[in-house]
PDB file of C-alpha atoms in Angstrom:
ATOM      1  CA  MET A   1     106.827 126.355 188.067  1.00 36.00           C
ATOM      2  CA  PRO A   2     108.065 126.195 184.610  1.00 37.00           C
ATOM      3  CA  PRO A   3     106.648 124.257 181.921  1.00 40.00           C
ATOM      4  CA  GLY A   4     108.785 121.217 181.861  1.00 39.00           C
ATOM      5  CA  ILE A   5     110.652 121.164 184.821  1.00 37.00           C
ATOM      6  CA  ALA A   6     110.848 117.976 186.804  1.00 36.00           C
ATOM      7  CA  VAL A   7     110.871 119.080 190.507  1.00 38.00           C
ATOM      8  CA  LEU A   8     112.500 116.426 192.910  1.00 41.00           C
ATOM      9  CA  ASN A   9     110.278 116.506 196.417  1.00 42.00           C
ATOM     10  CA  ALA A  10     112.978 116.536 199.178  1.00 46.00           C
ATOM     11  CA  ASP A  11     110.516 115.201 201.717  1.00 49.00           C
ATOM     12  CA  THR A  12     109.255 112.263 200.029  1.00 48.00           C
ATOM     13  CA  HIS A  13     111.779 111.638 197.194  1.00 49.00           C
ATOM     14  CA  ASN A  14     109.040 111.624 194.249  1.00 50.00           C
ATOM     15  CA  ILE A  15     109.391 113.489 191.100  1.00 49.00           C
ATOM     16  CA  ILE A  16     106.514 116.031 190.573  1.00 50.00           C
ATOM     17  CA  ALA A  17     106.649 117.062 187.112  1.00 49.00           C
ATOM     18  CA  PRO A  18     103.935 119.553 185.713  1.00 52.00           C
ATOM     19  CA  MET A  19     101.779 118.680 182.663  1.00 58.00           C
ATOM     20  CA  ALA A  20     102.961 119.648 179.290  1.00 73.00           C
ATOM     21  CA  ARG A  21     100.201 122.636 177.965  1.00 81.00           C
ATOM     22  CA  LYS A  22      99.196 120.984 174.478  1.00 86.00           C
ATOM     23  CA  ARG A  23      99.832 122.642 171.645  1.00 93.00           C
ATOM     24  CA  ALA A  24      96.293 123.333 169.624  1.00 94.00           C
ATOM     25  CA  LEU A  25      95.366 124.437 166.121  1.00 97.00           C
ATOM     26  CA  VAL A  26      92.047 125.655 165.573  1.00 96.00           C
ATOM     27  CA  VAL A  27      90.034 125.059 162.358  1.00 97.00           C
ATOM     28  CA  ASP A  28      86.704 126.402 161.403  1.00 96.00           C
ATOM     29  CA  ASP A  29      85.385 128.161 158.133  1.00 96.00           C
ATOM     30  CA  SER A  30      83.524 130.634 160.712  1.00 93.00           C
ATOM     31  CA  GLU A  31      86.016 133.244 161.959  1.00 93.00           C
ATOM     32  CA  THR A  32      83.036 133.865 164.567  1.00 92.00           C
ATOM     33  CA  ILE A  33      83.619 130.145 165.918  1.00 89.00           C
ATOM     34  CA  LEU A  34      87.220 130.394 165.661  1.00 92.00           C
ATOM     35  CA  HIS A  35      87.305 133.647 167.459  1.00 92.00           C
ATOM     36  CA  ALA A  36      85.312 132.347 170.164  1.00 87.00           C
ATOM     37  CA  VAL A  37      86.967 129.112 170.274  1.00 88.00           C
ATOM     38  CA  CYS A  38      90.398 130.759 170.324  1.00 90.00           C
ATOM     39  CA  SER A  39      89.769 133.406 173.362  1.00 88.00           C
ATOM     40  CA  LEU A  40      88.019 130.217 174.817  1.00 83.00           C
ATOM     41  CA  LEU A  41      91.464 128.187 174.529  1.00 84.00           C
ATOM     42  CA  GLU A  42      93.788 131.384 175.884  1.00 84.00           C
ATOM     43  CA  HIS A  43      91.924 130.962 179.331  1.00 80.00           C
ATOM     44  CA  HIS A  44      92.920 127.570 179.669  1.00 76.00           C
ATOM     45  CA  ASP A  45      95.652 126.321 181.082  1.00 78.00           C
ATOM     46  CA  VAL A  46      95.933 122.952 179.709  1.00 79.00           C
ATOM     47  CA  VAL A  47      96.183 124.370 175.955  1.00 85.00           C
ATOM     48  CA  GLU A  48      97.959 127.020 173.965  1.00 90.00           C
ATOM     49  CA  ILE A  49      97.176 128.218 170.486  1.00 94.00           C
ATOM     50  CA  ALA A  50      99.613 127.247 168.216  1.00 95.00           C
ATOM     51  CA  GLY A  51      97.995 128.179 164.931  1.00 97.00           C
ATOM     52  CA  ARG A  52      94.294 129.002 163.075  1.00 97.00           C
ATOM     53  CA  ALA A  53      93.359 128.045 159.635  1.00 97.00           C
ATOM     54  CA  VAL A  54      89.965 128.782 157.817  1.00 97.00           C
ATOM     55  CA  ASN A  55      89.852 125.367 155.840  1.00 97.00           C
ATOM     56  CA  GLY A  56      91.567 122.429 155.591  1.00 96.00           C
ATOM     57  CA  GLN A  57      94.164 122.560 153.110  1.00 97.00           C
ATOM     58  CA  GLN A  58      95.333 125.137 155.555  1.00 97.00           C
ATOM     59  CA  ALA A  59      95.260 123.292 158.089  1.00 97.00           C
ATOM     60  CA  ILE A  60      97.050 120.113 156.573  1.00 97.00           C
ATOM     61  CA  ASP A  61     100.218 122.634 155.251  1.00 97.00           C
ATOM     62  CA  ALA A  62     100.106 124.199 159.210  1.00 97.00           C
ATOM     63  CA  VAL A  63     100.752 120.797 161.055  1.00 97.00           C
ATOM     64  CA  PRO A  64     104.148 119.963 159.590  1.00 96.00           C
ATOM     65  CA  LYS A  65     104.976 124.048 160.631  1.00 97.00           C
ATOM     66  CA  LEU A  66     103.463 124.113 163.572  1.00 96.00           C
ATOM     67  CA  TRP A  67     103.482 120.614 165.030  1.00 94.00           C
ATOM     68  CA  PRO A  68     100.813 121.233 167.275  1.00 96.00           C
ATOM     69  CA  ASP A  69      99.943 118.227 169.532  1.00 93.00           C
ATOM     70  CA  LEU A  70      95.840 118.712 169.124  1.00 92.00           C
ATOM     71  CA  VAL A  71      93.573 119.932 166.140  1.00 96.00           C
ATOM     72  CA  LEU A  72      90.294 121.258 166.787  1.00 94.00           C
ATOM     73  CA  LEU A  73      88.338 121.065 163.564  1.00 95.00           C
ATOM     74  CA  ASP A  74      85.017 121.699 162.066  1.00 95.00           C
ATOM     75  CA  ALA A  75      83.512 118.795 160.936  1.00 93.00           C
ATOM     76  CA  ASP A  76      81.383 120.510 158.313  1.00 91.00           C
ATOM     77  CA  MET A  77      83.460 122.940 155.973  1.00 93.00           C
ATOM     78  CA  PRO A  78      83.538 124.200 152.346  1.00 92.00           C
ATOM     79  CA  GLY A  79      85.558 122.315 149.887  1.00 92.00           C
ATOM     80  CA  MET A  80      87.364 119.886 151.804  1.00 94.00           C
ATOM     81  CA  SER A  81      85.316 118.587 155.136  1.00 93.00           C
ATOM     82  CA  GLY A  82      86.548 118.262 158.628  1.00 94.00           C
ATOM     83  CA  VAL A  83      86.268 114.706 158.513  1.00 93.00           C
ATOM     84  CA  ARG A  84      87.993 114.243 155.188  1.00 95.00           C
ATOM     85  CA  THR A  85      91.178 116.860 156.439  1.00 96.00           C
ATOM     86  CA  ALA A  86      90.982 114.319 159.997  1.00 96.00           C
ATOM     87  CA  LEU A  87      91.671 111.546 157.942  1.00 95.00           C
ATOM     88  CA  PHE A  88      94.681 112.584 156.051  1.00 96.00           C
ATOM     89  CA  LEU A  89      95.600 114.008 159.458  1.00 96.00           C
ATOM     90  CA  SER A  90      95.344 111.099 161.258  1.00 94.00           C
ATOM     91  CA  GLN A  91      97.543 108.946 158.910  1.00 94.00           C
ATOM     92  CA  ALA A  92      99.701 111.505 157.596  1.00 95.00           C
ATOM     93  CA  HIS A  93     100.695 112.651 161.621  1.00 94.00           C
ATOM     94  CA  PRO A  94      99.826 109.787 163.785  1.00 91.00           C
ATOM     95  CA  HIS A  95     100.939 111.851 166.706  1.00 87.00           C
ATOM     96  CA  LEU A  96      98.001 114.149 166.567  1.00 92.00           C
ATOM     97  CA  GLN A  97      94.872 114.122 168.581  1.00 91.00           C
ATOM     98  CA  ILE A  98      92.240 115.298 166.884  1.00 93.00           C
ATOM     99  CA  VAL A  99      88.576 116.608 167.692  1.00 91.00           C
ATOM    100  CA  LEU A 100      85.912 117.184 165.825  1.00 92.00           C
ATOM    101  CA  MET A 101      83.185 120.393 165.958  1.00 91.00           C
ATOM    102  CA  SER A 102      80.027 119.818 164.347  1.00 89.00           C
ATOM    103  CA  MET A 103      75.945 120.809 164.825  1.00 88.00           C
ATOM    104  CA  GLU A 104      75.413 117.359 163.164  1.00 84.00           C
ATOM    105  CA  THR A 105      74.610 114.316 165.817  1.00 78.00           C
ATOM    106  CA  GLY A 106      73.199 111.560 163.267  1.00 83.00           C
ATOM    107  CA  ALA A 107      74.290 108.143 163.149  1.00 83.00           C
ATOM    108  CA  HIS A 108      75.772 108.188 159.768  1.00 84.00           C
ATOM    109  CA  PHE A 109      77.755 111.577 160.600  1.00 84.00           C
ATOM    110  CA  ARG A 110      79.098 109.567 164.126  1.00 82.00           C
ATOM    111  CA  GLU A 111      80.279 106.418 162.369  1.00 83.00           C
ATOM    112  CA  ALA A 112      82.285 108.527 159.785  1.00 84.00           C
ATOM    113  CA  CYS A 113      83.821 110.547 162.738  1.00 82.00           C
ATOM    114  CA  ALA A 114      84.466 107.215 164.249  1.00 81.00           C
ATOM    115  CA  ARG A 115      86.682 105.982 160.978  1.00 87.00           C
ATOM    116  CA  CYS A 116      88.423 109.337 160.515  1.00 90.00           C
ATOM    117  CA  GLY A 117      90.978 108.952 163.062  1.00 89.00           C
ATOM    118  CA  ALA A 118      89.199 111.867 165.355  1.00 89.00           C
ATOM    119  CA  SER A 119      89.441 111.408 169.218  1.00 86.00           C
ATOM    120  CA  ALA A 120      86.455 113.140 169.799  1.00 85.00           C
ATOM    121  CA  VAL A 121      83.474 115.093 168.229  1.00 87.00           C
ATOM    122  CA  ILE A 122      82.002 118.256 169.679  1.00 87.00           C
ATOM    123  CA  TYR A 123      78.731 119.050 169.388  1.00 85.00           C
ATOM    124  CA  LYS A 124      78.569 123.384 168.585  1.00 81.00           C
ATOM    125  CA  PRO A 125      75.645 124.352 170.805  1.00 78.00           C
ATOM    126  CA  LYS A 126      77.604 122.754 173.939  1.00 79.00           C
ATOM    127  CA  PHE A 127      80.755 123.411 173.237  1.00 75.00           C
ATOM    128  CA  LEU A 128      82.041 125.156 176.186  1.00 71.00           C
ATOM    129  CA  ARG A 129      81.199 122.651 178.677  1.00 74.00           C
ATOM    130  CA  GLN A 130      82.221 119.899 176.392  1.00 76.00           C
ATOM    131  CA  LEU A 131      85.319 121.021 175.652  1.00 75.00           C
ATOM    132  CA  SER A 132      86.447 121.631 179.524  1.00 73.00           C
ATOM    133  CA  THR A 133      85.289 117.917 180.092  1.00 76.00           C
ATOM    134  CA  LEU A 134      87.927 116.583 176.970  1.00 75.00           C
ATOM    135  CA  LEU A 135      90.585 118.924 178.279  1.00 72.00           C
ATOM    136  CA  GLN A 136      90.656 117.783 181.466  1.00 69.00           C
ATOM    137  CA  ARG A 137      91.005 113.993 179.902  1.00 66.00           C
ATOM    138  CA  PRO A 138      93.836 112.623 178.038  1.00 62.00           C
ATOM    139  CA  LEU A 139      92.498 111.842 174.674  1.00 56.00           C
ATOM    140  CA  ARG A 140      93.201 108.586 172.673  1.00 53.00           C
ATOM    141  CA  ARG A 141      92.925 108.004 169.264  1.00 49.00           C
ATOM    142  CA  THR A 142      91.545 104.609 170.213  1.00 43.00           C
ATOM    143  CA  ARG A 143      88.661 105.724 172.335  1.00 45.00           C
ATOM    144  CA  PHE A 144      86.401 107.476 170.283  1.00 49.00           C
ATOM    145  CA  ALA A 145      83.955 109.858 172.016  1.00 50.00           C
ATOM    146  CA  VAL A 146      80.654 111.404 170.863  1.00 47.00           C
ATOM    147  CA  THR A 147      79.549 114.318 173.177  1.00 47.00           C
ATOM    148  CA  VAL A 148      76.327 115.713 172.608  1.00 43.00           C
TER     149      VAL A 148
END
């Protein structure tokens, strides 16, 4: 069944609508991590890659052009940090769901993430498992979750 097409079930008269794939912008200053995240997403049926960026400014510039639903954002980037980028994006584009990716787990960092408009933080060493878990449930900006 093509995405976005609702089907009426003749037996029960219920409408069955497939879940639309989320368009994701992936942002990381490490080409290795960027490639790994995009490779994982290419095999996930819930997300399609809308674009890639290697810093906060590229992400900010890309969002109005690509209109992603989800931004996977490295929290620790040179120049504009991912936390600062998330704050800007969440204020300028309230529809965005932002997931920060980080090696950091400290309380100060978690508090900063909770204030920047992110939906969740994924701990990079556990990235594969945590991303799969996050993508299986709806992300809401009002329910911040740190997974470590």
